[in-house]
Coordinates of C-alpha atoms and ligand atoms in Angstrom, one line a residue:
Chain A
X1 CA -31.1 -19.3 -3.5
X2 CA -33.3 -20.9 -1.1
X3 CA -32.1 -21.6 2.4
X4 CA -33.3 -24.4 3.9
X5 CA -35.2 -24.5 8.0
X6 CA -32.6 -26.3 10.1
X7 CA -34.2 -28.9 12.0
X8 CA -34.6 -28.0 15.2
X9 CA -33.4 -31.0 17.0
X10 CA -30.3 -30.4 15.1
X11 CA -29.9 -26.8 16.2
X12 CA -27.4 -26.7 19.0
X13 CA -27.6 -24.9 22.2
X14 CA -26.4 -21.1 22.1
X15 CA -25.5 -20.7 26.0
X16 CA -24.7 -16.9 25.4
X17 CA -27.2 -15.7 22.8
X18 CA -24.6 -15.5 20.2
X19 CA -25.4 -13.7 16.5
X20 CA -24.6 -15.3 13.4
X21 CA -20.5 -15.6 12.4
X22 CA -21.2 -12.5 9.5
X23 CA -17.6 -12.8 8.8
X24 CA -15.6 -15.6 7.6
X25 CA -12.0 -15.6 6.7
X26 CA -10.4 -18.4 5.7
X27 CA -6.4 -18.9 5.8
X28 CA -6.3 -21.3 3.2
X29 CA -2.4 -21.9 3.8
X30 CA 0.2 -20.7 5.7
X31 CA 2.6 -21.4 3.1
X32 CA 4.2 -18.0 1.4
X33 CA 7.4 -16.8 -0.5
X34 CA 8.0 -13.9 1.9
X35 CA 9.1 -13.4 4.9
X36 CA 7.4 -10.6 6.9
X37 CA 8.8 -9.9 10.2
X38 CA 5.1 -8.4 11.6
X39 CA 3.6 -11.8 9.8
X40 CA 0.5 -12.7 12.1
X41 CA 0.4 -16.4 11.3
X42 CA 1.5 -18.6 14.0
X43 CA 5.5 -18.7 14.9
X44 CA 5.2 -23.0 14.8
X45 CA 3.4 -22.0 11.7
X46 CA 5.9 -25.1 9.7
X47 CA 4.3 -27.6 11.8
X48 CA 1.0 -27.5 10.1
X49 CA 0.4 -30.6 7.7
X50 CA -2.3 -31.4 6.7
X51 CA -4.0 -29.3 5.0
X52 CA -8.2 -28.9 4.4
X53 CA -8.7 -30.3 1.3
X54 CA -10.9 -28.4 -1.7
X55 CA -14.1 -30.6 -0.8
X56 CA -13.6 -29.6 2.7
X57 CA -13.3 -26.0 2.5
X58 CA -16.2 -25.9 0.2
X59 CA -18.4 -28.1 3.1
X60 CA -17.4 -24.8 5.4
X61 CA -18.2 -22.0 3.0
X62 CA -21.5 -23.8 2.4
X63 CA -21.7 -24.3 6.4
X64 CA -20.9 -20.7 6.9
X65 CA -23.0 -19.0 4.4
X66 CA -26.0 -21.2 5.9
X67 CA -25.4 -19.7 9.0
X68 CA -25.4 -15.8 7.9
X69 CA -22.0 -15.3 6.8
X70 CA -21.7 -12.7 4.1
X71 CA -18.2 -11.6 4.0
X72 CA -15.4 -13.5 3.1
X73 CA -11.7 -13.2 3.3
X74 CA -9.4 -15.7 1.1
X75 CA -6.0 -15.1 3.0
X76 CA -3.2 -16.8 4.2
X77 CA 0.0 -17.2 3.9
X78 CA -0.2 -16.8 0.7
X79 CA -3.9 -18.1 -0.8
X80 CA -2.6 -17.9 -4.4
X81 CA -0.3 -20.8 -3.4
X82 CA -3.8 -22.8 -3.5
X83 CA -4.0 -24.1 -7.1
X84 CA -8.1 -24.3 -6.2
X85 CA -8.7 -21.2 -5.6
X86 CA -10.6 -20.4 -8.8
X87 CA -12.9 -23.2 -7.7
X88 CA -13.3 -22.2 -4.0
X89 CA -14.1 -18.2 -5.3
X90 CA -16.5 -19.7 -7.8
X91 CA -18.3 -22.0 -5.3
X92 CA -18.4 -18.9 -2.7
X93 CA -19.7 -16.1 -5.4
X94 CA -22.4 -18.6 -6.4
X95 CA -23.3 -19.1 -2.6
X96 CA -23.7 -15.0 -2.5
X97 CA -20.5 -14.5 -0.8
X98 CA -19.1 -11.1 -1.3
X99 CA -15.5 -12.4 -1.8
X100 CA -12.2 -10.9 -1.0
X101 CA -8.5 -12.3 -2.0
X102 CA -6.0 -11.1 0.4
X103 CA -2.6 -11.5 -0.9
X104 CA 0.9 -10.4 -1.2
X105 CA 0.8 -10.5 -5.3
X106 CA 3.3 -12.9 -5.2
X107 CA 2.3 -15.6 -7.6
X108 CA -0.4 -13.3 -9.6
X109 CA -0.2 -13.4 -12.8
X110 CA -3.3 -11.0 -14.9
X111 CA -4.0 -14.1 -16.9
X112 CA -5.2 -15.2 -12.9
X113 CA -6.4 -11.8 -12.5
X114 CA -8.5 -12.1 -15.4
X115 CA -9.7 -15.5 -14.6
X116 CA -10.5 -14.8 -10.7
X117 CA -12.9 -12.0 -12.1
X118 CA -14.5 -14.6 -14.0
X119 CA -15.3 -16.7 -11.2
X120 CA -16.8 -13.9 -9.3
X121 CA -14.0 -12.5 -7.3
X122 CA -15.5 -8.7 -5.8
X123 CA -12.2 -7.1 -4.7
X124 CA -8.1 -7.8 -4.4
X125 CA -6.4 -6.4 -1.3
X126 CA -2.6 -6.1 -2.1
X127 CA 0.1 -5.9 0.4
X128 CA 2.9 -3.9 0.3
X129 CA 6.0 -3.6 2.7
X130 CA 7.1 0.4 1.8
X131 CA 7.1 2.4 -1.2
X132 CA 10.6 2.0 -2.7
X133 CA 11.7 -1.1 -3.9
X134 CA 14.8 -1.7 -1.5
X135 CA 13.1 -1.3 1.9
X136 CA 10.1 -3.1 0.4
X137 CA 12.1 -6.2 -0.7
X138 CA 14.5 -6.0 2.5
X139 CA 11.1 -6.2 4.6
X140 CA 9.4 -8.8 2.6
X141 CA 12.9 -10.9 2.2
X142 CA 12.4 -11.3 -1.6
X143 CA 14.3 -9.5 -4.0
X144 CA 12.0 -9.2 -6.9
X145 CA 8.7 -8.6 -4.7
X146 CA 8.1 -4.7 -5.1
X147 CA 8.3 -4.6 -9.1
X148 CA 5.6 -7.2 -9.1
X149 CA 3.6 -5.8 -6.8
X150 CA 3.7 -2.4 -8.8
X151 CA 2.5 -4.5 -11.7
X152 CA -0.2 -7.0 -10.3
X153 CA -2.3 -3.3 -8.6
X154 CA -2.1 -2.1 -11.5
X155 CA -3.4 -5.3 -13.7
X156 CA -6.0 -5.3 -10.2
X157 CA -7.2 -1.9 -11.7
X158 CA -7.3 -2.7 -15.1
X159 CA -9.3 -5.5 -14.8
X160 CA -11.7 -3.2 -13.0
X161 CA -11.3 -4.1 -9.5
X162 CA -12.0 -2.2 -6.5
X163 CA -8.5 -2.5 -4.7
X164 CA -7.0 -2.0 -1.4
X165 CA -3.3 -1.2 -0.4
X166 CA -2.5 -2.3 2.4
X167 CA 0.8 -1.3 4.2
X168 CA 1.7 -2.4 7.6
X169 CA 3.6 0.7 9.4
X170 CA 6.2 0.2 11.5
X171 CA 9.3 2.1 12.8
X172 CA 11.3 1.4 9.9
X173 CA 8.8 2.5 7.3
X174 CA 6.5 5.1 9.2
X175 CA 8.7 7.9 7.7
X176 CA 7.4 7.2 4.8
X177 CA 3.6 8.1 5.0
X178 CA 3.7 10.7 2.6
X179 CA 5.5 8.2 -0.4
X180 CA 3.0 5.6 0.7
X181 CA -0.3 7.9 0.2
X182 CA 1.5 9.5 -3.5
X183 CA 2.2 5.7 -4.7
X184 CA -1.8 4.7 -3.6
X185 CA -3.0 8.1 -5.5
X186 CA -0.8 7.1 -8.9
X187 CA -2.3 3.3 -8.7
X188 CA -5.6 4.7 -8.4
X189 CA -6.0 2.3 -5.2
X190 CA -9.4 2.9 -4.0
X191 CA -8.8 2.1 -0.2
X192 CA -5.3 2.4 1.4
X193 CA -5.1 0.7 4.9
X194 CA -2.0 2.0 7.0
X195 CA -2.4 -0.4 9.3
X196 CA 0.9 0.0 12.0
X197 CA 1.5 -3.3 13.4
X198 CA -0.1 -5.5 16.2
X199 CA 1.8 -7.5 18.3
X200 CA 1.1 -10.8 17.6
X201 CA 2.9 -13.9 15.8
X202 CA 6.1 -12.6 14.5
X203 CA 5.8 -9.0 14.8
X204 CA 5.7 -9.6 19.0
X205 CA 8.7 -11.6 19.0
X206 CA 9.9 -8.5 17.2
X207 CA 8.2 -6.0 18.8
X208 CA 11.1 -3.8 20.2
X209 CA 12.4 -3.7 16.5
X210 CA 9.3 -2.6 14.7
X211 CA 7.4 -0.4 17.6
X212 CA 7.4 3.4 16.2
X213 CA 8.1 5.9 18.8
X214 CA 5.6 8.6 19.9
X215 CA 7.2 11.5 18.0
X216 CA 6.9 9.2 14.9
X217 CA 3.8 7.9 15.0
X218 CA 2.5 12.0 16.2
X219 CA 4.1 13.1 12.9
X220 CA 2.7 10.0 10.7
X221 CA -0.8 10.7 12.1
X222 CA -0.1 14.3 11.2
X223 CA 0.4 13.7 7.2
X224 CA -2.5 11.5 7.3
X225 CA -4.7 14.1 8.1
X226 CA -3.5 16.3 5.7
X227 CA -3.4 14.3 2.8
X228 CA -6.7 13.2 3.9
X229 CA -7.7 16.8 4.0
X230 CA -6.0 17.0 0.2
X231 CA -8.2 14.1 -0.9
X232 CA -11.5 15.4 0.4
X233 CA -11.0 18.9 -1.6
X234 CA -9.6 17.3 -4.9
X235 CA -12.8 15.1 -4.7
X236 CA -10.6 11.9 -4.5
X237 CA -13.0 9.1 -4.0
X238 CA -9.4 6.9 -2.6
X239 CA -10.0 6.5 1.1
X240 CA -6.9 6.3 3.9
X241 CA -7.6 3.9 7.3
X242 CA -4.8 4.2 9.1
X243 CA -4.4 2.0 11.9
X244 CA -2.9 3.5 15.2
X245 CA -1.6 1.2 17.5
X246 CA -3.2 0.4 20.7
X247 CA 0.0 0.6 22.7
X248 CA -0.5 4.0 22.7
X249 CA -3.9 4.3 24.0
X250 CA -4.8 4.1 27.8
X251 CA -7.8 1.8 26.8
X252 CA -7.7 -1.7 25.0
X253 CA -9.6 -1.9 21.5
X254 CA -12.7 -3.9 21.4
X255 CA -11.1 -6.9 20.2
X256 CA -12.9 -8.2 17.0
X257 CA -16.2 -6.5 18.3
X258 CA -15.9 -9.2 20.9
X259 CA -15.1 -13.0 20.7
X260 CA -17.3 -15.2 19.4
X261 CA -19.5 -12.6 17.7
X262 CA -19.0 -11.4 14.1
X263 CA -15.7 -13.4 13.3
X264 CA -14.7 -16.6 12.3
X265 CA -11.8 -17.9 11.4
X266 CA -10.9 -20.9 9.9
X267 CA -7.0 -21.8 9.3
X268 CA -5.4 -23.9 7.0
X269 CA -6.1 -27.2 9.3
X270 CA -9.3 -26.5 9.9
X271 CA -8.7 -24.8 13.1
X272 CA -11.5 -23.0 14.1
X273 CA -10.8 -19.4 15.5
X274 CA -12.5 -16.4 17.0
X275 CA -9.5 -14.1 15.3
X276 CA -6.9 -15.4 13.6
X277 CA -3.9 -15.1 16.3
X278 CA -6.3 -16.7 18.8
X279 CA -3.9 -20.0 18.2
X280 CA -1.6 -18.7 20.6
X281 CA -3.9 -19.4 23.6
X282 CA -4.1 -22.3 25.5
X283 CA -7.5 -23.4 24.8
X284 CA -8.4 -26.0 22.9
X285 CA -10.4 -24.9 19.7
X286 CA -12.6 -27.3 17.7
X287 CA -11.6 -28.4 14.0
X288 CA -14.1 -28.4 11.1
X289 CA -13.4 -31.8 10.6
X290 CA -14.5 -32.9 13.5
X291 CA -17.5 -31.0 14.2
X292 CA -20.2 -28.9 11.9
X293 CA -19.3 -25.4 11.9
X294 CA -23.1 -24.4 13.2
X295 CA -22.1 -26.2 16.8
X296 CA -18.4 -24.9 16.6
X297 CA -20.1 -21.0 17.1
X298 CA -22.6 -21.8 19.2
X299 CA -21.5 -24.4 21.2
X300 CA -18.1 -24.9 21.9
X301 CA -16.8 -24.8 24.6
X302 CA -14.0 -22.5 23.0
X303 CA -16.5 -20.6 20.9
X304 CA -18.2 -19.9 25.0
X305 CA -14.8 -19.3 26.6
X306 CA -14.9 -15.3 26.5
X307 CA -18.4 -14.7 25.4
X308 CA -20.4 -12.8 27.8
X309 CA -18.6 -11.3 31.0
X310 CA -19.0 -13.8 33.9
X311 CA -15.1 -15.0 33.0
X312 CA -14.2 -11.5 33.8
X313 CA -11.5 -10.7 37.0
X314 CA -11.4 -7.6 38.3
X315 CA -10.4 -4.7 37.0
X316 CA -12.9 -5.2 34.4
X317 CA -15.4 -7.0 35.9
X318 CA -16.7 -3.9 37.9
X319 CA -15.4 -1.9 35.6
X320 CA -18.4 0.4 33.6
X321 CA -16.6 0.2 30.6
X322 CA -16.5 -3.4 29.9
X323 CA -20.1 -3.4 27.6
X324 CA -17.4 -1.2 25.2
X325 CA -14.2 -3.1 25.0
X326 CA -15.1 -6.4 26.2
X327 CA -12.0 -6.3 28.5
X328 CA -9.7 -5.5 25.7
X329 CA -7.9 -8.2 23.5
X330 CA -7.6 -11.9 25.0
X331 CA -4.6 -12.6 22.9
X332 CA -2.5 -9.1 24.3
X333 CA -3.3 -10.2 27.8
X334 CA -2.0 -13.5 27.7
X335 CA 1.7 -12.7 26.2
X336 CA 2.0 -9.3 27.9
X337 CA 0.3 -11.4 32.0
X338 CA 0.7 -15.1 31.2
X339 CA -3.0 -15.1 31.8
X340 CA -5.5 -14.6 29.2
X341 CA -8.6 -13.6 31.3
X342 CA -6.7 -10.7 32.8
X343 CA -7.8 -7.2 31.6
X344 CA -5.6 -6.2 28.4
X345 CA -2.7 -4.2 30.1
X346 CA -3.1 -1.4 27.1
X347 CA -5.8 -0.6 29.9
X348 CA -4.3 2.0 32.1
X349 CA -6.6 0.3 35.1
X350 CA -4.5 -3.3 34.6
X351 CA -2.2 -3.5 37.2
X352 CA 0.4 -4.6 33.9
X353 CA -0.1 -1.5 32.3
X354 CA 3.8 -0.6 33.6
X355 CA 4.5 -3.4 30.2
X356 CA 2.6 -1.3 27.9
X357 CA 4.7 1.7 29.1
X358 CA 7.8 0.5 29.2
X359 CA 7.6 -1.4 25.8
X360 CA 7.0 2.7 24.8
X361 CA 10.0 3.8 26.9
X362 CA 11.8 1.0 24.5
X363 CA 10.4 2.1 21.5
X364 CA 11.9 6.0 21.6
X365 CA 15.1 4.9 22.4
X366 CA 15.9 1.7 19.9
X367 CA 18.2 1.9 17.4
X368 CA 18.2 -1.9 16.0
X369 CA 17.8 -2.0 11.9
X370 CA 16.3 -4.4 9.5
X371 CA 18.8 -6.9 10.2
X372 CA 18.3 -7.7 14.3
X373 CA 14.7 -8.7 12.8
X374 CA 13.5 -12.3 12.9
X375 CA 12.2 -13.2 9.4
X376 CA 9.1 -15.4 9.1
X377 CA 10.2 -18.5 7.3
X378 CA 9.9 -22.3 7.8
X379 CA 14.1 -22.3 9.4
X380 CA 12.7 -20.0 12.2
X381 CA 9.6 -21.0 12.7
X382 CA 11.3 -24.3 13.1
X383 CA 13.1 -22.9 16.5
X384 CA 9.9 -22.1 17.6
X385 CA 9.0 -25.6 18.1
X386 CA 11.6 -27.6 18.3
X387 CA 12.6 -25.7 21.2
Chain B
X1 CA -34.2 13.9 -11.0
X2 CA -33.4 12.5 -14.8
X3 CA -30.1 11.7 -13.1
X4 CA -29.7 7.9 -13.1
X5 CA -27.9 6.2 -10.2
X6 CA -26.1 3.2 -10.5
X7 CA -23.6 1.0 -7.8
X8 CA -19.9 2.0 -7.9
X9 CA -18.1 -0.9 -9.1
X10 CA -17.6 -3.2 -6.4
X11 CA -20.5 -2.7 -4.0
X12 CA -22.9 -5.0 -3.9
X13 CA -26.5 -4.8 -2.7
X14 CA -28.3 -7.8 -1.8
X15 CA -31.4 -9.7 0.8
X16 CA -29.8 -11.2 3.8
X17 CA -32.2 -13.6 5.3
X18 CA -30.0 -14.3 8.5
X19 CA -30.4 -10.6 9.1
X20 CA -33.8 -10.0 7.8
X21 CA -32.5 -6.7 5.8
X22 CA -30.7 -5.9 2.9
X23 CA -26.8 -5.0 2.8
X24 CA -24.4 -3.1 0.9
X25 CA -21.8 -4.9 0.9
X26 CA -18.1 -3.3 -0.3
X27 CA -14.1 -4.2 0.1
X28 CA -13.9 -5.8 3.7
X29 CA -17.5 -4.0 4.3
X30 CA -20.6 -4.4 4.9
X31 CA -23.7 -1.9 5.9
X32 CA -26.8 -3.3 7.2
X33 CA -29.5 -1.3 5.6
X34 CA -32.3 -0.2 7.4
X35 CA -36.1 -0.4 5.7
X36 CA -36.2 2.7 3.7
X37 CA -32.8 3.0 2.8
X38 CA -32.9 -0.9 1.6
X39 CA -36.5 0.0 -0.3
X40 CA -34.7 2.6 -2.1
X41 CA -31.4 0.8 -3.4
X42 CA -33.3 -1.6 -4.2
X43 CA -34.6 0.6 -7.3
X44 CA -31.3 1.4 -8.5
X45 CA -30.5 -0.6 -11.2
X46 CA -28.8 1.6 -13.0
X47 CA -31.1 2.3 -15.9
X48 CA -34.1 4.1 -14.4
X49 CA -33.9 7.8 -12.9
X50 CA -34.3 9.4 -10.0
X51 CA -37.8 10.9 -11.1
X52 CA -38.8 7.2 -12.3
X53 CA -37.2 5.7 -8.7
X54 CA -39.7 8.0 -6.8
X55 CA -43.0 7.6 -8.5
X56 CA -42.4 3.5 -8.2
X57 CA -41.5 4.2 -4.5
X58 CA -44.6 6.5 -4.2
X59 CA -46.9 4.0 -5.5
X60 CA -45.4 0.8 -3.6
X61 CA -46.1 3.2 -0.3
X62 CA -49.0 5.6 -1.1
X63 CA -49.5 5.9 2.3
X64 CA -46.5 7.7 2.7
X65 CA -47.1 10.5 0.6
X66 CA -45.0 12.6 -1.0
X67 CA -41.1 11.0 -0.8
X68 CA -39.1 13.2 -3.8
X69 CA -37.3 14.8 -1.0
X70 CA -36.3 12.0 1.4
X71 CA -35.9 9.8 -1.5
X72 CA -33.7 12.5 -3.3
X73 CA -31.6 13.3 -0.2
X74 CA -30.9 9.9 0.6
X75 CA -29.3 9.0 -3.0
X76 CA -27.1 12.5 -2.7
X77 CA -26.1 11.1 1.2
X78 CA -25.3 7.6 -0.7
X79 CA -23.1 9.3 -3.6
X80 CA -21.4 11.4 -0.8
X81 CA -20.4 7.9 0.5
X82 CA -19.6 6.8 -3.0
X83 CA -22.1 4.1 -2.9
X84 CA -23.2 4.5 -5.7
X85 CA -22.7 7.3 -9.0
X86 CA -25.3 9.5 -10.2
X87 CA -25.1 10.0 -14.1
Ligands
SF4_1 S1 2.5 -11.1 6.3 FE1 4.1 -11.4 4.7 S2 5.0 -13.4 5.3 FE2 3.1 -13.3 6.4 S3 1.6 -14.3 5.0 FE3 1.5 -12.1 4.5 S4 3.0 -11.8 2.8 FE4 3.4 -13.8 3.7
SF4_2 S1 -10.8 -2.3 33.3 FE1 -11.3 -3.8 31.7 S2 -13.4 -3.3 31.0 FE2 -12.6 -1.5 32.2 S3 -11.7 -0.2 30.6 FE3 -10.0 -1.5 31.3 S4 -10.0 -3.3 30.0 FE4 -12.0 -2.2 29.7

């Protein structure tokens, strides 16, 4: 492949010195048959129309792959919903994508599995919502979901696919850990991502019902590292991530190695995003139909709105720590302060931080089950706009 | 040294101009390779041998002199992250 010089009078000013976007994950749709309750997409998620056509999206792989990008996430909702996706993976593998389809297996079929491989797909990421059919289906909202999920990882594998499980842990599976890891080990998953939630989207309108208490997640953490311990001597190639959750830390994450830098996003508009739940802030962020994709990075004024560290208040502005987390996550500071260039009040330095604790005073003592949950689905996300 | 590596399924090594190296790139991964380690994957192909990897190395760089054991240690380092499968 042969990548052509870009012009330079075409090359658009990069204020802040930004690297290439090496990243790029595009949210083909946000439409899905489950209903997560930790879902990250946006809560007014049913007001999205239009959208990006199949000639659009290839324009912004193309774009992207000109400008560096070398990984890429097909996610969603639920990408398989796209009836072009065998197009889209085939136009990315031939631009030298490496090309990863997130989904929920709903709507996989190994005829597609078979076919996707065909087109170049490198690896499947299948989420699931527990180990055991009941929770799983009363998380997901969908009463047939776990037994074909059980059978799309394991048509994944035989198609010879590298695969990832992914589980998102939260108080009402988290006692489960040790099912989770057995269930990965039997479908020969190759990478298991116990990733607890974040609060975001859905899952921080139900934060108080899916936040695991201390003891829990002490005791998850705990059969992590022994099964991990199990895997190393048994010469098990599968490899656990487990996510902790930064509510319990006293400093914030470096948010998406910082905004603007690696990431890009682009949703099923054609919303252009440093991370995918950046939505919720009120700046305005370009669309790829308006703009090339090149001057959306590097010179947007949303693309510019956190780079660098002049936007910084205090604590973090003379803080020593801010070359390492950046100030924390944008998105966490504006629904936990109202104000999204405030330091992330997982930061025990934020004068918020008192949130952060008291959201894990909540967590040891809540009691709600499944059903005080509010489901992601086009009636409730509905509410969320109308209102 | 007659073992023969090859790329566990799934990882992909390839030139990435925008970052002027070569890249392993893996499920939701991606390791930028510095020069020797990108030199040497980029003689796996998964039919010649260790022994056979080492004496091209050795005559692309004869400056370098002898590599059999950086070269050697590197591939076990690169199986211990299951990169790639020595058979
Ligand atoms: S988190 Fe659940 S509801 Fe949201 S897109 Fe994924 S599978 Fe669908
Ligand atoms: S004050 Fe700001 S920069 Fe310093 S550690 Fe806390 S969040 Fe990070």
């Amino acid at each position: 492949m042969t990548y052509p010089n870009p012009s330079t009078e075409n090359t658009p000013a990069n204020p802040h010195d930004a690297g290439p976007p090496l990243w790029l994950l595009a949210e083909l749709t946000y439409r899905c048959p489950l209903q997560c309750p930790y879902c990250s997409n946006p809560l007014d998620f049913a007001q999205t129309e239009r959208e990006l056509t199949t000639e659009e999206w290839v324009s912004v792989l193309r774009q992207g792959r000109k400008m560096g990008a070398a990984q890429l996430g097909f996610s969603g909702g639920e990408p398989l919903v796209r009836q072009d996706l065998p197009e889209l993976i085939a136009e990315a593998r031939n631009l030298g994508y490496y090309t990863n389809l997130i989904t929920s297996g709903l709507g996989l079929t190994e005829t597609k599995v078979d076919a996707f491989a065909e087109a170049g797909l490198d690896h499947i990421q299948v989420s699931f919502q527990a180990s055991d059919p009941e929770l799983n289906n009363a998380v997901a909202g969908s009463r047939k979901a776990f037994d074909q999920k059980l059978a799309m990882a394991r048509a994944v594998k035989e198609a010879g696919y590298p695969m990832v499980l992914n589980f998102v842990i939260h108080r009402h599976n988290i006692h489960q850990m040790n099912d989770i890891m057995t269930l990965c080990e039997r479908l020969e998953a190759d990478y298991v991502e116990l990733a607890t939630c974040q609060y975001y989207g859905w899952a921080f309108e139900n934060r108080e019902g899916l936040m695991p208490s201390k003891a829990q997640l002490v005791q998850a953490e705990h059969e992590v590292n022994e099964y991990r311990k199990r895997l190393q001597d048994s010469g098990s190639a599968m490899k656990l991530i487990f996510v902790t959750p930064d509510y319990y830390e006293e400093r914030p994450k470096a948010c998406m190695n910082g905004w603007g830098n690696l990431f890009l996003t682009v949703a099923p508009d054609g919303t252009a995003l440093p991370c995918h739940s950046a939505r919720l802030l009120p700046i305005d962020f370009p669309n790829v139909r308006d703009m090339e994709l090149q001057r959306i990075w590097y010179d947007s004024p949303g693309f510019n709105h956190y780079r660098g560290d002049s936007w910084m208040p205090e604590p973090c502005r003379s803080c020593d720590e801010k070359e390492k987390d950046f100030g924390g996550c944008r998105c966490q500071a504006y629904l936990l302060t109202g104000n999204a260039d405030n330091a992330d009040p997982v930061c025990s330095k934020s004068e918020y931080h008192d949130r952060i604790l008291a959201a894990r005073r909540a967590a040891d003592h809540a009691t709600a089950g499944l059903t005080g949950l509010v489901y992601r689905n086009a009636d409730n996300s509905r509410l969320f706009f109308r209102s | 040294m007659h073992q023969v590596p090859r790329f566990r399924r799934g990882f992909r090594f390839q030139w990435e101009p925008a970052q002027e190296s070569y890249v392993l790139l893996y499920p939701e991964g991606m390791v930028k390779l510095n020069g020797s380690a990108g030199a040497i994957l980029n003689e796996v192909d998964g039919q010649r041998s260790v022994g056979d990897i080492i004496a091209s190395l050795e005559q692309q760089f004869p400056e370098a002199g002898s590599l059999g054991k950086d070269v050697g240690d590197f591939l076990q380092d690169a199986q211990h992250h299951h990169w790639i499968e020595l058979s």
